[in-house]
CSV table of C-alpha atoms and ligand atoms in Angstrom, one decimal:
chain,number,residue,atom,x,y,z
N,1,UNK,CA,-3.7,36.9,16.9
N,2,UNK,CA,-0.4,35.0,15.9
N,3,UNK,CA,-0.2,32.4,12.8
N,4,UNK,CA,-0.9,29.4,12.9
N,5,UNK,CA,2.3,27.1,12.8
N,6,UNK,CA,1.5,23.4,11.6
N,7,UNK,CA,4.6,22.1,13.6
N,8,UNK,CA,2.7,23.0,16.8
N,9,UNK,CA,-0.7,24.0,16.6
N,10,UNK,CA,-3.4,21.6,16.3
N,11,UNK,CA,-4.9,21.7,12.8
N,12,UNK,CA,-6.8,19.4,10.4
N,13,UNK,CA,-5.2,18.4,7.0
N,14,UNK,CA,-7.7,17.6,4.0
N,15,UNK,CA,-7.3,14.7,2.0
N,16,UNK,CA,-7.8,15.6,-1.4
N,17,UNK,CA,-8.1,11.9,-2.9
N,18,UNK,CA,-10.6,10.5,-0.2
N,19,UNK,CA,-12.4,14.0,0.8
N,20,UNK,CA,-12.2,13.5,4.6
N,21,UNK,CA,-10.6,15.4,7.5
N,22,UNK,CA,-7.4,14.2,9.4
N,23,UNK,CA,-6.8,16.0,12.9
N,24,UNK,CA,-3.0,16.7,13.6
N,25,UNK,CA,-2.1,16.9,17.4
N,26,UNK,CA,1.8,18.2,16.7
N,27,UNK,CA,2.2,19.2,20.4
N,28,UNK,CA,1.0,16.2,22.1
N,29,UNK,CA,4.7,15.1,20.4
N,30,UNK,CA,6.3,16.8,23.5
N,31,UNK,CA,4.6,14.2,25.7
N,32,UNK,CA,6.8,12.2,28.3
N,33,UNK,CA,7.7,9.1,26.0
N,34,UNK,CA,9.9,6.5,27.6
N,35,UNK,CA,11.4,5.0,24.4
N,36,UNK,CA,11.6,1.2,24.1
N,37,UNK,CA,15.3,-0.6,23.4
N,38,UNK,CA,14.9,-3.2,21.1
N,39,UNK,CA,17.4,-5.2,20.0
N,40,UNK,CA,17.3,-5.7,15.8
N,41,UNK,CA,14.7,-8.5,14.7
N,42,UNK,CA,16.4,-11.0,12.3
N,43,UNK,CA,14.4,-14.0,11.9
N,44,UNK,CA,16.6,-17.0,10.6
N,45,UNK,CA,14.2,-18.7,8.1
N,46,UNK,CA,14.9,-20.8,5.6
N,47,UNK,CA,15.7,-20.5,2.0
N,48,UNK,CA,13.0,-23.3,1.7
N,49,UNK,CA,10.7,-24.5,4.2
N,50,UNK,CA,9.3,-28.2,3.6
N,51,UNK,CA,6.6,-26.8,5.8
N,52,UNK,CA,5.4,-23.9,3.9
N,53,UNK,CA,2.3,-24.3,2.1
N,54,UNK,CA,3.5,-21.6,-0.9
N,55,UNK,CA,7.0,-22.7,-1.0
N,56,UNK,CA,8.2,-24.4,-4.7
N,57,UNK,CA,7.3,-28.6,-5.0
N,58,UNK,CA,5.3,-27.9,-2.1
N,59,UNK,CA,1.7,-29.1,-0.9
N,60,UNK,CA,-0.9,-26.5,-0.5
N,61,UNK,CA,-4.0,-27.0,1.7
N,62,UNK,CA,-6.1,-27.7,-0.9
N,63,UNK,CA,-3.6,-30.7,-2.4
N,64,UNK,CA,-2.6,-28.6,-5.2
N,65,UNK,CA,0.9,-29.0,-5.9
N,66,UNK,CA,3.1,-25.6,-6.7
N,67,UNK,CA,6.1,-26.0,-9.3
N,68,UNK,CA,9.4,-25.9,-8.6
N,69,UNK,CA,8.7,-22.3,-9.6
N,70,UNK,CA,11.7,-19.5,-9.9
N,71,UNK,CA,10.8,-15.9,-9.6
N,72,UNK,CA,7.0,-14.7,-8.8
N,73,UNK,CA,4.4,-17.1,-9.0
N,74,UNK,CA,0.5,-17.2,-9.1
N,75,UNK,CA,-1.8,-19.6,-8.4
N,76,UNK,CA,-5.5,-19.6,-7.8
N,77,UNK,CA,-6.3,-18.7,-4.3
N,78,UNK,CA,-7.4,-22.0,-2.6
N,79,UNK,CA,-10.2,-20.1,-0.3
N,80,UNK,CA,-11.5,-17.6,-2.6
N,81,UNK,CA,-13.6,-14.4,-1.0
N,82,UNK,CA,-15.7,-13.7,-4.2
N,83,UNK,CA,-15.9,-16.7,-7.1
N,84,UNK,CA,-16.7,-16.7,-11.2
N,85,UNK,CA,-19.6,-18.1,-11.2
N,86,UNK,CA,-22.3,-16.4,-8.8
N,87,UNK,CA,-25.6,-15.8,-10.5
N,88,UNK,CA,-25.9,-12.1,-11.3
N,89,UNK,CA,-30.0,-11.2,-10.2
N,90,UNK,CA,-30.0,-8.7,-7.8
N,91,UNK,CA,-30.5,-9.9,-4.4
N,92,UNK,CA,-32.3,-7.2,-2.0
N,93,UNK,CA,-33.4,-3.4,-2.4
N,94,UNK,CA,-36.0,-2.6,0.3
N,95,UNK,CA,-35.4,0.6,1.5
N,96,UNK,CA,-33.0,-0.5,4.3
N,97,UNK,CA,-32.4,-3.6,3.7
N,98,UNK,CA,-29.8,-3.4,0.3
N,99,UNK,CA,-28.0,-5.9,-1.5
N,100,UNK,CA,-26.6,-6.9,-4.2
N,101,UNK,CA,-24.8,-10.2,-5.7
N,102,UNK,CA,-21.0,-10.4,-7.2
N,103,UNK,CA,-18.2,-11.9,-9.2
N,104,UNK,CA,-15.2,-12.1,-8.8
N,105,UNK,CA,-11.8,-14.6,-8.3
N,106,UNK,CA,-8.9,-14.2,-6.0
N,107,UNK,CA,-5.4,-15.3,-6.0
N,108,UNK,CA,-2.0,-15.2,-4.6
N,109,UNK,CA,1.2,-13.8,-5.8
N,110,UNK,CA,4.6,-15.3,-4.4
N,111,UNK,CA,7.2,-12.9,-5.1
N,112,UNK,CA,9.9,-15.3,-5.6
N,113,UNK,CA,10.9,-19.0,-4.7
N,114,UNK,CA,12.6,-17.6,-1.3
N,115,UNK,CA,10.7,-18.4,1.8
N,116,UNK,CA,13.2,-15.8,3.4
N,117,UNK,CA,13.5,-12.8,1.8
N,118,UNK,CA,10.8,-10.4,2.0
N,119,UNK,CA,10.1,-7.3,-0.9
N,120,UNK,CA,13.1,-5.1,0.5
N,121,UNK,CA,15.5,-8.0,0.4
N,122,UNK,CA,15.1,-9.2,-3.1
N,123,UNK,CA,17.3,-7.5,-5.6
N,124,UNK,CA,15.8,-4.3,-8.0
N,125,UNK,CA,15.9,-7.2,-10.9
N,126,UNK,CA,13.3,-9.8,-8.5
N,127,UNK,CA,11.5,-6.7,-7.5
N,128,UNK,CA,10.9,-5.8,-11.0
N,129,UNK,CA,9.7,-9.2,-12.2
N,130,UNK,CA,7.2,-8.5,-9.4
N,131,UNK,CA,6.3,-5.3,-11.3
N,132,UNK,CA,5.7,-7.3,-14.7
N,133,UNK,CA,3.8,-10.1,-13.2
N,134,UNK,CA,1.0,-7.4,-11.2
N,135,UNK,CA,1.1,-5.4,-14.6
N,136,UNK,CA,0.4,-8.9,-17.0
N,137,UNK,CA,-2.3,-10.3,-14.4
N,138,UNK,CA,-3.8,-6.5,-14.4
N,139,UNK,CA,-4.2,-6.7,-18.0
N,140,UNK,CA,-5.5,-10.5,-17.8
N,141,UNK,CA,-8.1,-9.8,-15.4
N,142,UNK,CA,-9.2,-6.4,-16.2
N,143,UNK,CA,-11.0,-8.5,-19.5
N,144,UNK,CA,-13.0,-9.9,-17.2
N,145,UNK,CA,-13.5,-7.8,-14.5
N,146,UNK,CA,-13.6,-3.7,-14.0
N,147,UNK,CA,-11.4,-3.7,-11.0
N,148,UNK,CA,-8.5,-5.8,-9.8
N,149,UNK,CA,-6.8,-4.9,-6.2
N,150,UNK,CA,-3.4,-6.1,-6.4
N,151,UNK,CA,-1.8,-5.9,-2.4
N,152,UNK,CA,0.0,-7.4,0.1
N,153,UNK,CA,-0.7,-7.9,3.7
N,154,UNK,CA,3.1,-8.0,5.7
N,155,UNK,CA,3.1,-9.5,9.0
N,156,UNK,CA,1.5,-11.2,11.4
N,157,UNK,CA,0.1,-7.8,12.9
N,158,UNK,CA,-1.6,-7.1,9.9
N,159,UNK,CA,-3.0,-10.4,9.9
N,160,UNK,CA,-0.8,-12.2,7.2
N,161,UNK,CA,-1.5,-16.0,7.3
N,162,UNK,CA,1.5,-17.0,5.4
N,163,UNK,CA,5.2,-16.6,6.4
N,164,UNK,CA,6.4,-17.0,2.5
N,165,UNK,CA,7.0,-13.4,1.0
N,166,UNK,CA,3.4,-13.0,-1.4
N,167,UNK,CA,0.9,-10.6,-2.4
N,168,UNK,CA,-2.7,-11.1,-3.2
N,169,UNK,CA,-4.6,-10.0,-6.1
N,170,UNK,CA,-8.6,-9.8,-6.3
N,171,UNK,CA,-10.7,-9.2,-9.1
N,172,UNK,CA,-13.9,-8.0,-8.9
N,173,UNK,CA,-16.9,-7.0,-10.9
N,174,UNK,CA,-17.8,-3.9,-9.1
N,175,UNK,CA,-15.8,-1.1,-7.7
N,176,UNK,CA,-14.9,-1.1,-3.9
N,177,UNK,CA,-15.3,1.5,-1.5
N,178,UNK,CA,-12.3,3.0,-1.7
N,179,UNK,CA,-11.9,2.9,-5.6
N,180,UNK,CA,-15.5,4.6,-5.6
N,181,UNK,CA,-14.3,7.4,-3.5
N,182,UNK,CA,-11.3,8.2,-5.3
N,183,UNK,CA,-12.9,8.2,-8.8
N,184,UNK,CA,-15.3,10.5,-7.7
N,185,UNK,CA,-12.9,13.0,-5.9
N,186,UNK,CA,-10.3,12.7,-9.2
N,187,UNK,CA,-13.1,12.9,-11.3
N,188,UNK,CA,-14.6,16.2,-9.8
N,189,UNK,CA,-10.8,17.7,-9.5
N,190,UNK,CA,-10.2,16.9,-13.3
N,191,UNK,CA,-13.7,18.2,-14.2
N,192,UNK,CA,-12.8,21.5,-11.7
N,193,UNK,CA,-9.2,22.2,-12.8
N,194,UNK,CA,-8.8,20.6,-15.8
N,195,UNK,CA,-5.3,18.8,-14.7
N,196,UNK,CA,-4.6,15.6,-12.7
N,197,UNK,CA,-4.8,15.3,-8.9
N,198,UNK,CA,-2.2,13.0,-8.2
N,199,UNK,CA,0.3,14.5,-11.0
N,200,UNK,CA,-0.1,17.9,-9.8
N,201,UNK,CA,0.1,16.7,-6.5
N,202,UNK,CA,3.7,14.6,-6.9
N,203,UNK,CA,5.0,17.5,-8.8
N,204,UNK,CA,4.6,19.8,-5.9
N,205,UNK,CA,6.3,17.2,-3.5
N,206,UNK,CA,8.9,17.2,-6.1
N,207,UNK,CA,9.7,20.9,-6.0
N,208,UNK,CA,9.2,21.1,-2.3
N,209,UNK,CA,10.7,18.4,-1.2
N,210,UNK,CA,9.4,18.1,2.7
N,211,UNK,CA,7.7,15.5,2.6
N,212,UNK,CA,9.7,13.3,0.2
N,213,UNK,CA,11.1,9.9,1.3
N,214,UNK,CA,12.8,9.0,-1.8
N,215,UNK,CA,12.8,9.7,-5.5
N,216,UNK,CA,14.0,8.8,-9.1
N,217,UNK,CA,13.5,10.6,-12.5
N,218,UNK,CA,10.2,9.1,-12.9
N,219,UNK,CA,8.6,8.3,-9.2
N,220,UNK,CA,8.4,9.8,-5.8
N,221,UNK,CA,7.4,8.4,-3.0
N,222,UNK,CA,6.0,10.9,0.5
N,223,UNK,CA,4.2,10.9,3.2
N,224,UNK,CA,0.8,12.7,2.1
N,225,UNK,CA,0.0,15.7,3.3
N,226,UNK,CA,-3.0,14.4,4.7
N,227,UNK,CA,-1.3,10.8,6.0
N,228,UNK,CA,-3.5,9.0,8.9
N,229,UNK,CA,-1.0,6.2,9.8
N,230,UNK,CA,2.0,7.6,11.2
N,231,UNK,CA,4.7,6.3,8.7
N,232,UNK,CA,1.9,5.9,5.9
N,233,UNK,CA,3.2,6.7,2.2
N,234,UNK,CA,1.8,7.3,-1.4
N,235,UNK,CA,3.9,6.0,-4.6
N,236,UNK,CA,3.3,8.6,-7.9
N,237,UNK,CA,4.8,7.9,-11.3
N,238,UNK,CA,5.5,11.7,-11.9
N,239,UNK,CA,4.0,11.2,-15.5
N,240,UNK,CA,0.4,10.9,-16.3
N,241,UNK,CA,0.0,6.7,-16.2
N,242,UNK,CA,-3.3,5.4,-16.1
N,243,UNK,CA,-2.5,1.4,-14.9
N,244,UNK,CA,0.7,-0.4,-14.3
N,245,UNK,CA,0.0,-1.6,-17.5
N,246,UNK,CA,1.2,1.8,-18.9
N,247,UNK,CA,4.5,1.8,-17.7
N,248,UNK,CA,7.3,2.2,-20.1
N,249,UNK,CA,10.3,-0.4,-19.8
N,250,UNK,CA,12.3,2.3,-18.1
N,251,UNK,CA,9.4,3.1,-15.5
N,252,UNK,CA,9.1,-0.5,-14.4
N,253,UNK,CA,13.0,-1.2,-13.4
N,254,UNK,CA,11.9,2.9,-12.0
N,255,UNK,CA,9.2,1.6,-9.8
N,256,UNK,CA,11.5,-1.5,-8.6
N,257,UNK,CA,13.8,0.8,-7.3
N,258,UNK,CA,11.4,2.8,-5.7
N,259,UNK,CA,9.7,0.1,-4.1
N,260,UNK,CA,13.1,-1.2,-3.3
N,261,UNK,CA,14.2,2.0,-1.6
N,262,UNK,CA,11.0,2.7,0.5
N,263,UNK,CA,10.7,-0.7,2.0
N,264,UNK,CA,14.0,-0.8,3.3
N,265,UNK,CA,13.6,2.5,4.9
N,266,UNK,CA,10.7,1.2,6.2
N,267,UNK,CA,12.3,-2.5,7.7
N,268,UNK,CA,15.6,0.1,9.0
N,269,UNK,CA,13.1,2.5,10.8
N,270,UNK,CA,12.4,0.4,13.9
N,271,UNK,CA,15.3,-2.9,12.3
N,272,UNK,CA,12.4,-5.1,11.8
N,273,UNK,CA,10.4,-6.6,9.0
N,274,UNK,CA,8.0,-3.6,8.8
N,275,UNK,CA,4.3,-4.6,8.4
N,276,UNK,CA,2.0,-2.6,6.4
N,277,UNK,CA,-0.9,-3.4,4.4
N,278,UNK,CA,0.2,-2.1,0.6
N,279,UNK,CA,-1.8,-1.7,-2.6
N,280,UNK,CA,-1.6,-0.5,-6.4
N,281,UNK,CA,-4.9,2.0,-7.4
N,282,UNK,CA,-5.4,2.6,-10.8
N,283,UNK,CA,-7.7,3.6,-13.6
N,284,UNK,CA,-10.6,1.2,-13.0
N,285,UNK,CA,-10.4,-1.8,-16.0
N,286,UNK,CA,-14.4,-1.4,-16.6
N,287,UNK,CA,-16.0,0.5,-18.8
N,288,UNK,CA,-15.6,3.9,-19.1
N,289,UNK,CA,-13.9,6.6,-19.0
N,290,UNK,CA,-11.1,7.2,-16.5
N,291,UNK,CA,-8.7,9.6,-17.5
N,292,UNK,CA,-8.6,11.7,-14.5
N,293,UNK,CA,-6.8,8.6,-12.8
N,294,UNK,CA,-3.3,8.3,-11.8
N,295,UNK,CA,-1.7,5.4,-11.0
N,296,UNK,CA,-0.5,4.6,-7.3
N,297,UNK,CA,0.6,2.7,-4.4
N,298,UNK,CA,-0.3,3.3,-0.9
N,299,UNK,CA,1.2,1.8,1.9
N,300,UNK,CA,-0.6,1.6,5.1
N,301,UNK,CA,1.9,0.3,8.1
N,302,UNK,CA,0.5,0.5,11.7
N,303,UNK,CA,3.9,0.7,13.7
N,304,UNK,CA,4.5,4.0,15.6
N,305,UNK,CA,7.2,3.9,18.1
N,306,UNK,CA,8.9,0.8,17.9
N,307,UNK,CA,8.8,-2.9,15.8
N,308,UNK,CA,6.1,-3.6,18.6
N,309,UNK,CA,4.3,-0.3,19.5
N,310,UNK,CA,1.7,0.0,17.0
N,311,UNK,CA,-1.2,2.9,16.4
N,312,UNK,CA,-4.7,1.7,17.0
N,313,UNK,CA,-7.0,3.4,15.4
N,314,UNK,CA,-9.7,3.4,17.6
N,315,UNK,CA,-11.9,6.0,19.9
N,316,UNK,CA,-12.2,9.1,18.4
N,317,UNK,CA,-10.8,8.0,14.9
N,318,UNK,CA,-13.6,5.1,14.9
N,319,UNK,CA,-16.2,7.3,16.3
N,320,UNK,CA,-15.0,10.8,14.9
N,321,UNK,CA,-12.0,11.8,12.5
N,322,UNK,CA,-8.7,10.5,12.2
N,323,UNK,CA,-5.8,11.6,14.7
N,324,UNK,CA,-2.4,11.9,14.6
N,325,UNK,CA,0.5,13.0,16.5
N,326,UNK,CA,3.6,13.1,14.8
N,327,UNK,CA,3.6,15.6,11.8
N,328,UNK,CA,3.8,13.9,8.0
N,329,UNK,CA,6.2,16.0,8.0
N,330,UNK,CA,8.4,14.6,10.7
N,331,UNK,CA,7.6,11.6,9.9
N,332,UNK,CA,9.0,11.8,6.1
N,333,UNK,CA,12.3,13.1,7.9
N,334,UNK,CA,13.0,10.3,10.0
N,335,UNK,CA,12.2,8.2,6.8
N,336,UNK,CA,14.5,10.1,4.6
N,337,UNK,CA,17.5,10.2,6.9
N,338,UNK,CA,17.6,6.4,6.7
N,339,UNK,CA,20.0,4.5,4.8
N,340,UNK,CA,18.8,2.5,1.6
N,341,UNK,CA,20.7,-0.5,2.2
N,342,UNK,CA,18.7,-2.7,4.3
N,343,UNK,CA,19.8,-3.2,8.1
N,344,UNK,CA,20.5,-7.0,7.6
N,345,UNK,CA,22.9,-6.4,4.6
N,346,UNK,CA,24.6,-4.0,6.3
N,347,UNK,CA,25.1,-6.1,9.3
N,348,UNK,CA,26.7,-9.1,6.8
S,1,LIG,P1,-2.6,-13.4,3.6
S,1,LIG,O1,-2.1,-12.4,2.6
S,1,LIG,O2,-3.6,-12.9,4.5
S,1,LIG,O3,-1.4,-14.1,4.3
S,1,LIG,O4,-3.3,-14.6,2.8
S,1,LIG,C1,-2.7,-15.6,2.2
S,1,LIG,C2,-3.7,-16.3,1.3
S,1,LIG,O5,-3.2,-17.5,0.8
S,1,LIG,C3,-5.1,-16.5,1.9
S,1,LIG,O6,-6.0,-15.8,1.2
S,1,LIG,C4,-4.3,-18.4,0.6
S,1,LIG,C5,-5.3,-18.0,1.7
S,1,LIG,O7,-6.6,-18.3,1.3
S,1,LIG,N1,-3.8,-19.8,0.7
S,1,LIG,C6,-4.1,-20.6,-0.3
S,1,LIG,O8,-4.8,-20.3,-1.2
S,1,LIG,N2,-3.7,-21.9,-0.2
S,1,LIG,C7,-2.9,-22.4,0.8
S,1,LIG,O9,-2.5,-23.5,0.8
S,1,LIG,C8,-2.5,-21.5,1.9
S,1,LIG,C9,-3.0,-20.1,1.9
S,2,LIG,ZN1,7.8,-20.8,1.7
């Protein structure tokens, strides 16, 4: 019997940090594919937009008026999912019918006073005061609350409300699904091995290299091993940090450039603003201990083969496993051999 050769054999990758199955299809790739030609997407919006409800000086729906802000900016979100002041008796446990009541608040981050210019457009130095403002409202909210998802939503397709360039942040007193999951799959690697998943894991991107988009001295940046979404990637300080809050100085203006150089990749893969649905996990801010964490970003976009052909995840990946075609392999090489600057600079 021969080997089996990942580039072509169908095969499942496991993924270490949720502990599920991924099913990789490589030679469906060799499919008849009659490639789209699109011409470059550069939207011509406006510096400032009278109309924009998170623009500076500007109305919001709820009458709030925002400052003549510079820079990021937060404001409490005006249609909050989860709010402060819900009493805390617990609500249902019959056998099957379980529930259980919550706390939390919710807000939104502008990254700047630009209406036009999305993450990848705004200089390391704006990026960075992005960095600073997740890290201080991280350490605000984590007094009150044990976990606080800081993300953004990009694009319409990913069902982004808002054309202004923002991020949300929610805070909640409980941890989410997904921050469940990856506690308990660090926690039993740390307990098992005695080291940190995601360290050991960016140091052996580092040294191999295959599946690196970009890197610095103190972050990489891949498509995982175990990547669902075709261009999907995972952000690693290569250094044991619990929380954004942990970052040194020099890691901060690190992670700007990072950020910086990923997302432009991302906008020159198909020369459009690339959607995705991006967020920071770290070390839960409850109680506890949570050692065996290490800080990350994922970034989940849903294009495949063009700025309009998107993956659907639906079928077998709903009723089954996840699928892919396109190796993370391949995919990380068609990442890597972009250029950093992004495709509307260059075309200045
Ligand atoms: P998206 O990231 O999905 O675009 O969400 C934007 C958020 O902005 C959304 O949660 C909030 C919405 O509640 N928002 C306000 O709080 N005030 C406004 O005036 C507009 C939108
Ligand atoms: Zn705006």
């Amino acid at each position: 019997m021969r080997a089996i050769n990942l580039e072509d054999d169908p095969h499942r990758r496991f993924n270490p940090l949720k502990g599920e199955w991924v099913l990789v299809s490589p030679h469906r790739n060799k499919r008849p594919w009659m490639g789209r030609e699109e011409k470059p997407i550069v939207s011509n919006k406006p510096a400032h937009d009278p109309g924009c409800y998170l623009c500076p000086g500007n109305a919001r729906t709820s009458g709030a008026v925002n400052p003549l802000y510079r820079g990021p900016y937060v404001f409490d979100n005006d249609f909050p999912a989860l709010l402060t002041d819900t009493p805390l008796d617990r609500a249902g446990d019959e056998r099957l019918f379980i529930s259980e009541t919550v706390r939390g608040t919710a807000r939104v981050i502008c990254f700047s006073e630009r209406h036009d210019l999305t993450l990848p457009e705004l200089s390391r130095a704006s990026i960075r005061k992005v960095v600073d403002l997740w890290a201080d409202q991280l350490a605000e909210l984590g007094q009150t609350y044990g976990w606080v998802a800081l993300f953004e939503n990009k694009g319409e397709m990913m069902g982004c409300s808002q054309p202004h360039p923002h991020g949300q942040i929610w805070a909640t007193n409980y941890l989410p699904n997904e921050i469940a999951r990856e506690d308990d799959h660090q926690k039993a690697y740390h307990d098992k091995h005695g080291t940190i998943l995601l360290v050991d894991y960016a140091n052996s991107e580092s040294a191999r290299g295959e599946r690196t988009i970009v890197e610095n001295d103190d972050w990489i940046a891949v498509v995982p091993y175990w990547a669902t979404w075709p261009f999907e990637t995972l952000v690693m300080p290569k250094r044991h940090v619990l929380r954004l809050t942990d970052l040194t100085d020099g890691e901060r203006n690190g992670c700007a450039d990072i950020l910086k150089r990923l997302t432009c990749r991302y906008d020159n893969l198909f020369q459009t603003e690339f959607p995705y649905s991006m967020g920071w996990h770290g070390a839960p801010t409850m109680k506890g201990s949570f050692d065996h964490w290490q800080l990350h970003a994922h970034f989940y976009p849903p294009l495949m083969r063009s700025a309009t052909v998107r993956k659907f995840m639906v079928g077998f990946e709903m009723l089954a496993e996840s699928q892919r075609d396109m190796t993370a392999e391949s995919a990380a090489e068609r990442l890597r051999s972009l250029s950093d600057i992004h495709y509307k600079e260059a075309a200045k």
